[in-house]
CSV table of C-alpha atoms in Angstrom, one decimal:
chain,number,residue,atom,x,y,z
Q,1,UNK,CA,91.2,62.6,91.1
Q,2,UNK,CA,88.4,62.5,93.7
Q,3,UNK,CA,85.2,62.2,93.2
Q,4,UNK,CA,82.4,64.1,95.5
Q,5,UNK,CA,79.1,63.5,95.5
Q,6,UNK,CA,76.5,65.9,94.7
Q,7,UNK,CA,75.4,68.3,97.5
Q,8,UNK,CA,71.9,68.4,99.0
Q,9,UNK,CA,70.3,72.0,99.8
Q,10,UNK,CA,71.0,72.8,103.0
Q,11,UNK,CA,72.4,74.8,105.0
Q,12,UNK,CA,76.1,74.6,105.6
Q,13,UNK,CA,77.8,75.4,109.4
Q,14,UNK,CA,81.1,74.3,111.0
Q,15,UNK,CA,82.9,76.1,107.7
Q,16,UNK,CA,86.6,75.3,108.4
Q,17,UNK,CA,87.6,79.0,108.1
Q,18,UNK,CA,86.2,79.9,111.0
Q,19,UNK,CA,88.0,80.0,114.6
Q,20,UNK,CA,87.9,81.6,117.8
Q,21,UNK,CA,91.6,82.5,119.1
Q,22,UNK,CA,92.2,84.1,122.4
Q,23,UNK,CA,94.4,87.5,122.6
Q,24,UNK,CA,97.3,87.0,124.9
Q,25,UNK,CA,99.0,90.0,124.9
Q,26,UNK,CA,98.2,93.8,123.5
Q,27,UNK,CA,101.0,95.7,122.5
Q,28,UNK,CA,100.4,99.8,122.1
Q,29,UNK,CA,102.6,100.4,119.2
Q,30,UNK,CA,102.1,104.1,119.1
Q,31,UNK,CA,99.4,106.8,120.7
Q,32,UNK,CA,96.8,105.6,117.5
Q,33,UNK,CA,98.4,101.6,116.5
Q,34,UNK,CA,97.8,98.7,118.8
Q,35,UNK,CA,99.2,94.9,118.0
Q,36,UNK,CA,96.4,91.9,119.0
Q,37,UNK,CA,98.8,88.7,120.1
Q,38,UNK,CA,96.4,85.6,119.5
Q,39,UNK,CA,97.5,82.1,120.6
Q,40,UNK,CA,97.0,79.6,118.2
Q,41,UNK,CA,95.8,76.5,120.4
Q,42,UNK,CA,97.9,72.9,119.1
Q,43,UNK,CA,95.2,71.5,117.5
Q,44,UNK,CA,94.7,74.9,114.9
Q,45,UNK,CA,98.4,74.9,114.3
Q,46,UNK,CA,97.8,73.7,110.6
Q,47,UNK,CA,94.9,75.6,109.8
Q,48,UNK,CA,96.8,79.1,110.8
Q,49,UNK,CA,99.9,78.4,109.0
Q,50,UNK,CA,100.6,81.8,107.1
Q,51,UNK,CA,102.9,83.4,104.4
Q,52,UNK,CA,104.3,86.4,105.0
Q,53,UNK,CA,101.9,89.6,103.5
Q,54,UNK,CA,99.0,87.0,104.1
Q,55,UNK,CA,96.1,88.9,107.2
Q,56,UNK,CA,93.0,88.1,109.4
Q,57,UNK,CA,89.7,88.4,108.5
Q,58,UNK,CA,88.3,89.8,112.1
Q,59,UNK,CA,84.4,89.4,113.4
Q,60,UNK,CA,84.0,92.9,115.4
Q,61,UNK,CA,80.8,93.2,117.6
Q,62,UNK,CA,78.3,95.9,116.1
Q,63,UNK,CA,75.3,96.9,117.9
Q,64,UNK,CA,73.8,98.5,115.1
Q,65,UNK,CA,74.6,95.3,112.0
Q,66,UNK,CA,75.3,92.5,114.4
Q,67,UNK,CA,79.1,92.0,113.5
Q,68,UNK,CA,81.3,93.8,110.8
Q,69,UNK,CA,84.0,91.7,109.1
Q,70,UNK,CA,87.7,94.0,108.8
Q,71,UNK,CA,90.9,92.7,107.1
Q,72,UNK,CA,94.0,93.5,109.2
Q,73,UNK,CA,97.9,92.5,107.8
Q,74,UNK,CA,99.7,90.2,110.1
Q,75,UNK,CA,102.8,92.0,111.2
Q,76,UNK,CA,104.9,88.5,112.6
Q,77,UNK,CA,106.4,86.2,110.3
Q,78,UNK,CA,106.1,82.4,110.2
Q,79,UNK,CA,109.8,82.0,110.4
Q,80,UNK,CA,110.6,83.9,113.8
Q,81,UNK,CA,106.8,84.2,116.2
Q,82,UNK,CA,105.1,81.1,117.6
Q,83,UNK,CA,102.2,83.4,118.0
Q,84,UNK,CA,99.5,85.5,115.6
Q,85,UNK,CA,100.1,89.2,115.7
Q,86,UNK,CA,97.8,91.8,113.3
Q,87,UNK,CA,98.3,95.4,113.9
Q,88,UNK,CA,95.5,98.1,113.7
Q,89,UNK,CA,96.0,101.5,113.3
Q,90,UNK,CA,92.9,104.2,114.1
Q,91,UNK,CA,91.0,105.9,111.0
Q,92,UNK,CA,88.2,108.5,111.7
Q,93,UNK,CA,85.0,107.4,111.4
Q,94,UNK,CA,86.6,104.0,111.5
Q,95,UNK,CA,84.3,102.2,113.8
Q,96,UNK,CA,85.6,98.6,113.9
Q,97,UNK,CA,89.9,100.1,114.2
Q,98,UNK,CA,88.4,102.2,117.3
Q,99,UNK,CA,86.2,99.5,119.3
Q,100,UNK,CA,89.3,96.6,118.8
Q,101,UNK,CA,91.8,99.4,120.0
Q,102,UNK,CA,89.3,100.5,122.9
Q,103,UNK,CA,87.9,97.5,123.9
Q,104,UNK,CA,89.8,94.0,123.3
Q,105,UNK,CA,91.8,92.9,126.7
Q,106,UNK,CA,93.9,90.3,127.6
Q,107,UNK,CA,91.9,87.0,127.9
Q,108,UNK,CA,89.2,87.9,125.1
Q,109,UNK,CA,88.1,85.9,122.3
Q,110,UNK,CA,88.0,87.1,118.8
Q,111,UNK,CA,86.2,85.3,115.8
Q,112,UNK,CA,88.5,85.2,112.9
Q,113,UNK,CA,89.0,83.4,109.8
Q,114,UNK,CA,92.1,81.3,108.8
Q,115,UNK,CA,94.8,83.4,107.1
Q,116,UNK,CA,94.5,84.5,103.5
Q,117,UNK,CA,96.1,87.2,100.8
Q,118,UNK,CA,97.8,86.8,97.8
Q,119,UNK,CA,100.4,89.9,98.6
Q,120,UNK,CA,103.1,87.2,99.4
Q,121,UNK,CA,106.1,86.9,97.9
Q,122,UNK,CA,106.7,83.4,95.8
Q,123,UNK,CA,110.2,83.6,97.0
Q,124,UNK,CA,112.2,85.1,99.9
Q,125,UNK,CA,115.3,84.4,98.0
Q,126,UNK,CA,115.2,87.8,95.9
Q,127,UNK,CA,115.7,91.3,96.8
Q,128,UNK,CA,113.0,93.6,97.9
Q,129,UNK,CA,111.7,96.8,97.8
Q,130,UNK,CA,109.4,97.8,100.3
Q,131,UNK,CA,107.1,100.9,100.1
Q,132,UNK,CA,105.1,101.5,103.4
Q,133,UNK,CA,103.1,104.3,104.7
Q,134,UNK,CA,101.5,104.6,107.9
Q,135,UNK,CA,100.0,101.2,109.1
Q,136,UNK,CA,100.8,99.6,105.5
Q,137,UNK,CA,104.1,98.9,107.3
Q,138,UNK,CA,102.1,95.7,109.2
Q,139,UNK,CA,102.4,92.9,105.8
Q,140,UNK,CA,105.9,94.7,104.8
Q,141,UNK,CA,107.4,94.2,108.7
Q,142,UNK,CA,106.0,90.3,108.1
Q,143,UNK,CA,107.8,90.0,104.6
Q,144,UNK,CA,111.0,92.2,105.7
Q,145,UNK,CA,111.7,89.3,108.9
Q,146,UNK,CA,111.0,86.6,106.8
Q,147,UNK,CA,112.9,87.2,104.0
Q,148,UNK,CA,116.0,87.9,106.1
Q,149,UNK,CA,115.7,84.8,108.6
Q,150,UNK,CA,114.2,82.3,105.9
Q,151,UNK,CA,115.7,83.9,102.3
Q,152,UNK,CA,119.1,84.7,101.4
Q,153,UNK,CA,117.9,88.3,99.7
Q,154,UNK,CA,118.7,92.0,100.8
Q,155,UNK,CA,115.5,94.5,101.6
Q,156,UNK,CA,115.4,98.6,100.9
Q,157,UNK,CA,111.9,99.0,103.5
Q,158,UNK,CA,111.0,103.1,102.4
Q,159,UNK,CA,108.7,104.2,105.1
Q,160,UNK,CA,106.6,107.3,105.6
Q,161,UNK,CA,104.7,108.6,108.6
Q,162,UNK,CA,103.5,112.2,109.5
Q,163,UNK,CA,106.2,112.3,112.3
Q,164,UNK,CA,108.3,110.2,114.6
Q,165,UNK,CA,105.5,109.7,117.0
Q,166,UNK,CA,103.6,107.8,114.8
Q,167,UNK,CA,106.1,105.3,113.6
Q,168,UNK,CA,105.0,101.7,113.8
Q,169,UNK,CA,107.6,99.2,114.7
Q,170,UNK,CA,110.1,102.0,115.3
Q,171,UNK,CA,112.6,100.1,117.8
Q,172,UNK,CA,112.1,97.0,116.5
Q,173,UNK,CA,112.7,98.5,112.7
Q,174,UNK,CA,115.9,99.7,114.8
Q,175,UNK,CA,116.6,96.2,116.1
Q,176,UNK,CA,116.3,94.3,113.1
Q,177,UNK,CA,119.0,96.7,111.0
Q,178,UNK,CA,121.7,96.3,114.4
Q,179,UNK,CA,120.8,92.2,113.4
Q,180,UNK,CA,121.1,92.4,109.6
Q,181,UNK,CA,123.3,95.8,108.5
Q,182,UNK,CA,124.7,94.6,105.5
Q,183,UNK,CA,121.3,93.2,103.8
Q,184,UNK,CA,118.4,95.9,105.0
Q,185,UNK,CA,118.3,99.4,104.4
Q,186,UNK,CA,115.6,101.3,105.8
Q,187,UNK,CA,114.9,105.5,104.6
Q,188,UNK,CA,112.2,106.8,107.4
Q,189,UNK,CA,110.1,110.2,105.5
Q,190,UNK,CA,108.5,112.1,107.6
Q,191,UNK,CA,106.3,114.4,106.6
Q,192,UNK,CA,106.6,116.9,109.5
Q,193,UNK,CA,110.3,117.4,108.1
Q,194,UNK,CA,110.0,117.1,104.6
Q,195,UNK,CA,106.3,117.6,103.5
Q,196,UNK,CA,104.5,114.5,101.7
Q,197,UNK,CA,106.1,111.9,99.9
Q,198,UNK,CA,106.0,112.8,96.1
Q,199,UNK,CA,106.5,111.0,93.3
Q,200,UNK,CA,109.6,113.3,91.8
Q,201,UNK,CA,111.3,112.8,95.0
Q,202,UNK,CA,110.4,108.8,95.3
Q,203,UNK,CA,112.3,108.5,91.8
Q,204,UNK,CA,115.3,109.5,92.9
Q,205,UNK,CA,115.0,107.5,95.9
Q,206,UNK,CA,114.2,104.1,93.6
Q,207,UNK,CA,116.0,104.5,90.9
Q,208,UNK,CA,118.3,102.0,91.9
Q,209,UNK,CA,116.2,99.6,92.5
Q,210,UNK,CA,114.4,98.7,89.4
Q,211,UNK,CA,115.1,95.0,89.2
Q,212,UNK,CA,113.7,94.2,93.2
Q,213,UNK,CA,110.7,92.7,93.6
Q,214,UNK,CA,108.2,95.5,94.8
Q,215,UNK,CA,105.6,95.6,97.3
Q,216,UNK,CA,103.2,98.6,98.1
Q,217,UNK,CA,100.9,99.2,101.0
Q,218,UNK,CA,99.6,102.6,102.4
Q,219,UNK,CA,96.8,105.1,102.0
Q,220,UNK,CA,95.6,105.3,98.0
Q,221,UNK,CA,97.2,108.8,97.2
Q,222,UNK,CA,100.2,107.7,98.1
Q,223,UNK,CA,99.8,104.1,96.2
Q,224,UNK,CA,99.3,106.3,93.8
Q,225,UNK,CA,102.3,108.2,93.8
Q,226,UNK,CA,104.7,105.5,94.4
Q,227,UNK,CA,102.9,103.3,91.5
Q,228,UNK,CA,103.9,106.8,89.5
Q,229,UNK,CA,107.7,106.9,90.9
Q,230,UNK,CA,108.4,103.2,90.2
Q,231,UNK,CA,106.7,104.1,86.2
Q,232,UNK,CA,109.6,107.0,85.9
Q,233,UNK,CA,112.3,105.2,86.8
Q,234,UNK,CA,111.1,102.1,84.1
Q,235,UNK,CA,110.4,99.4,86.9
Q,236,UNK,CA,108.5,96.4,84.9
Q,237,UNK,CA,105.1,96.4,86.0
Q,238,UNK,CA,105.1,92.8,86.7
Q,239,UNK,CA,107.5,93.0,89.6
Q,240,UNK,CA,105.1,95.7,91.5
Q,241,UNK,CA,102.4,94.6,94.2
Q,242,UNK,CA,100.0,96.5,95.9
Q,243,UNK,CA,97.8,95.8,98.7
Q,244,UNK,CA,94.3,96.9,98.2
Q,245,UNK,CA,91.8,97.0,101.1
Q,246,UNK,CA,88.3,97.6,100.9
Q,247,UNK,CA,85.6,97.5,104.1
Q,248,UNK,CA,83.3,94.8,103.9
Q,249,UNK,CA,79.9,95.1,103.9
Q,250,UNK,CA,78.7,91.6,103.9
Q,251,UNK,CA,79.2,88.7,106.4
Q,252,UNK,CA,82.0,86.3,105.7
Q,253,UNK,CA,81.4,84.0,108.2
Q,254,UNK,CA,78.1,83.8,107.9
Q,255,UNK,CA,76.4,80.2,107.0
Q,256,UNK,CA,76.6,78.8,103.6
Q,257,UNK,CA,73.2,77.7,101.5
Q,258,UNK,CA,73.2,75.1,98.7
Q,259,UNK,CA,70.5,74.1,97.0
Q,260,UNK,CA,69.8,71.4,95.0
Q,261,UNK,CA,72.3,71.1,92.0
Q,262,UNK,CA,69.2,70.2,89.3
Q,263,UNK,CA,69.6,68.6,86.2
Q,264,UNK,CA,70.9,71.4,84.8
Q,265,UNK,CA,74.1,71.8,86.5
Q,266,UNK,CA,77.6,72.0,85.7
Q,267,UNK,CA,80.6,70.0,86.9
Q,268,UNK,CA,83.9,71.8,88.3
Q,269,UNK,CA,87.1,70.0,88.4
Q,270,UNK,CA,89.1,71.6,90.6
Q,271,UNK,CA,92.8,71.7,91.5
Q,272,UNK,CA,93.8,72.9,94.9
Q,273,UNK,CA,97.3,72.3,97.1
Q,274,UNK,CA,98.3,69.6,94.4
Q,275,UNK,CA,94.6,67.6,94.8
Q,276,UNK,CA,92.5,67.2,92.3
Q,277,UNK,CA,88.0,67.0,92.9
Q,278,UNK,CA,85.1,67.0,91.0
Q,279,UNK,CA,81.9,68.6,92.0
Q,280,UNK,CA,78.7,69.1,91.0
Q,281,UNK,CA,78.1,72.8,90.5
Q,282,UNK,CA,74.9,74.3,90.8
Q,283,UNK,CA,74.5,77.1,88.3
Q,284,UNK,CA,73.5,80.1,90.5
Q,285,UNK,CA,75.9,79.6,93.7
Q,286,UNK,CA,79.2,80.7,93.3
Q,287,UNK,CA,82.1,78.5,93.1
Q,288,UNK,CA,83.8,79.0,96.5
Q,289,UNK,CA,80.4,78.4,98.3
Q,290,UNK,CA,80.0,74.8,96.5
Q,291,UNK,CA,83.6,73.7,97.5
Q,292,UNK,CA,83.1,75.2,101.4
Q,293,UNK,CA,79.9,73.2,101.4
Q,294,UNK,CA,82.0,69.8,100.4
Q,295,UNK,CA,84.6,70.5,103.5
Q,296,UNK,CA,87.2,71.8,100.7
Q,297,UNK,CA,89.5,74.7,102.2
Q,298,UNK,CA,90.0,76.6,99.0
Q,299,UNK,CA,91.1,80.3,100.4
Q,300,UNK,CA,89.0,83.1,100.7
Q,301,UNK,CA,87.9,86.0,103.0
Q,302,UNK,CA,85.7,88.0,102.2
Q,303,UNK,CA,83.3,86.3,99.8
Q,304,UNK,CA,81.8,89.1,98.2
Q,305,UNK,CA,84.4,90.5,95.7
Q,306,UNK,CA,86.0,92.6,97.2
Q,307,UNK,CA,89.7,91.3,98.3
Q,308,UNK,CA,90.9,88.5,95.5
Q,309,UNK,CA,92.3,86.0,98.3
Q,310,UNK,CA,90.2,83.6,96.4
Q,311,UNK,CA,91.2,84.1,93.0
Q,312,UNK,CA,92.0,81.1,90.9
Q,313,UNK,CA,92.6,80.2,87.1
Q,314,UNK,CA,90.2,79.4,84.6
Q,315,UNK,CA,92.2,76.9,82.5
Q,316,UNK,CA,88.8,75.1,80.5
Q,317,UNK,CA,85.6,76.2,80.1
Q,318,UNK,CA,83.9,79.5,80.7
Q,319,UNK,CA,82.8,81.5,83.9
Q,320,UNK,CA,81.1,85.0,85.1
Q,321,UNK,CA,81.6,86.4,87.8
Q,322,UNK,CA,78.9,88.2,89.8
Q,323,UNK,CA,80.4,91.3,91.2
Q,324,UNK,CA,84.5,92.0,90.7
Q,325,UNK,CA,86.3,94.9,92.2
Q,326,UNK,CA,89.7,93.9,92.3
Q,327,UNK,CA,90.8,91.6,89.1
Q,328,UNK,CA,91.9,94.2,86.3
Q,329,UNK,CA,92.2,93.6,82.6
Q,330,UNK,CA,95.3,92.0,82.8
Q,331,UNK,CA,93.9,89.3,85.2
Q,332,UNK,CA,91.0,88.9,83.3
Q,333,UNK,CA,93.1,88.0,80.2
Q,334,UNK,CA,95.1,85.4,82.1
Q,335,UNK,CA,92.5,83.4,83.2
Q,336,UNK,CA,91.7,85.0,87.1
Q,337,UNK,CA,88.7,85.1,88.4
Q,338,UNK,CA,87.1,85.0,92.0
Q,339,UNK,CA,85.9,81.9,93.4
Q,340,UNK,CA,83.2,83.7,95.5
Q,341,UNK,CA,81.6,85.5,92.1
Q,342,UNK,CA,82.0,82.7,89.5
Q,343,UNK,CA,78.6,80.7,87.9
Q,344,UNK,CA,79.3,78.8,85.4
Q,345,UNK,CA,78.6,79.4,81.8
Q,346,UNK,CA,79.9,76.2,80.0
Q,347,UNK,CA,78.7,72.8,81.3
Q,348,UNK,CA,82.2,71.5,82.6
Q,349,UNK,CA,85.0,74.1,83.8
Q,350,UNK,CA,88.5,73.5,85.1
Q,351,UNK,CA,89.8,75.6,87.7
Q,352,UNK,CA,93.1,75.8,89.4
Q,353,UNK,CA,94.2,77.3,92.9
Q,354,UNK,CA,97.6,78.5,91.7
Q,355,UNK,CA,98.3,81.7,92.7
């Protein structure tokens, strides 16, 4: 165990999360999808290793706010691209999708924080389902590659789209099932053909599939619907996943402030990446702020509830959290909470970065 000494108030800069990465490339997936290709310099190589599902946390210019802070999927896979590729459909009224599709070129810089998510699979070893929609194909084109060039399992990728000229990762969908017949299948609904994607006609469709490990990402009603397929044909809760984005309204990479810890503080001891620390905890800053201030990279990204890339397990002791939009009941009963919402309640508390 290591021992850190008790933070001053101050104000914390140089947090470890945040980088500036160049785009090399644009790719213009469809008429309304773009790819950003960022080169990871030598030196960040270690700080931007990823797991496949995982995103970027991107700093978009605002004249209005300053910045906005938008979470976007990465669509390569650490087992097959040297570089950083996130993929970013257009949404009306989506101001920060339209200016990096309108404005980023070749040579620009782009504030981002390091990767983070906890829609990864623990093992590429198993088979997968995959239910996409739209752009929620970017994390499942990242798991699909990686579990066929780094895992031994087979993949069933169901994708809809309004029609074939909106299909993300079309050829190279195409190229990967020429490289791997025998262990992906790949079902393409469109919606010009066949109307949208209900959850009557996504039972038949899944039935046969009720013992893969299952990952969801698309727009909410059809979540929704899937969630409600995969229910009818008695797939176990526990082997569903859904990505859930929200836009953020605060700053993520904004500086950190610690004040003084007081007499009254608690102590955290803290398990993260197979290290132990103990810090002093003061009892009004959240958790993840504490250990950013000490130098300690626990995961986050966007600090203000609203994504659960920092969620961790309460093993000791007792926590609240400020503000919690994504932890349900069930996670509340096995010990989750966020990092970036926790005070303590009890005097000492054990935490552990196990997810």
């Amino acid at each position: 165990m290591t021992d850190i000494a008790t933070p001053d108030a101050r104000r914390v800069t140089g947090n470890p999360h945040v980088h500036s990465l160049e785009v090399v490339e644009i790719i213009r997936e469809t008429g309304d999808a773009v790819s950003l290709v960022f080169e990871v310099p030598d030196a960040l190589v270690d700080a931007f290793r990823y797991r496949p599902g995982q995103f970027l946390t991107l700093k978009v210019p605002s004249e209005r706010t300053g910045s906005v802070a938008r979470c976007y999927s990465l669509s390569s896979s650490p087992h097959l691209d040297d570089d950083l590729v996130v993929t970013i459909k257009r949404t009306d009224g989506g101001y920060a999708s339209n200016w990096l599709c309108d404005n980023v070129g070749v040579g620009d810089h782009i504030t981002v924080l390091t990767p983070s998510g906890v829609f990864v699979p623990r093992s590429l070893d198993g088979d997968f389902l995959l239910i996409a929609a739209g752009s929620g194909i970017t994390p499942m084109l990242s798991i699909a590659k990686s579990v066929l060039l780094g895992g031994a399992g087979t993949v069933y990728l169901f994708y809809a789209n309004r029609d074939e000229q909106s299909v993300i990762f079309g050829a190279e969908i195409d190229d990967i099932m020429v490289e791997f017949p025998d262990r992906l299948r790949v079902v393409h609904w469109l919606e010009a053909e066949r109307g949208l994607p209900t959850r009557d006609a996504m039972s038949e469709m899944f039935t046969a599939y009720t013992r893969y490990s299952t990952y969801i990402c698309g727009p909410a009603p059809f979540m929704t619907e899937a969630r409600a397929a995969l229910s009818a044909v008695g797939m176990p809760a526990k082997h569903i996943h859904i990505e859930l984005y929200q836009s953020l309204s605060g700053d993520p990479f904004a500086d950190i402030v610690i004040p003084h810890g007081g007499e009254d503080a608690a102590r955290a001891t803290v398990e993260l990446d197979g290290t132990q620390v103990t810090v002093e905890w003061p009892r009004n800053t959240p958790l993840l702020d504490v250990l950013l201030a000490q130098g300690i990279d626990a995961p986050y990204s966007c600090r203000e509830g609203a994504c659960s890339a920092c969620a961790c397990t309460v093993r000791r002791g007792e926590v609240r959290m400020l503000r919690n939009d994504t932890l349900v009941e069930a996670d509340l009963a096995m010990g989750l909470t966020l990092a970036c919402q926790a005070i303590p309640v009890t005097d000492s508390v054990d935490i552990a970065f196990d997810q």
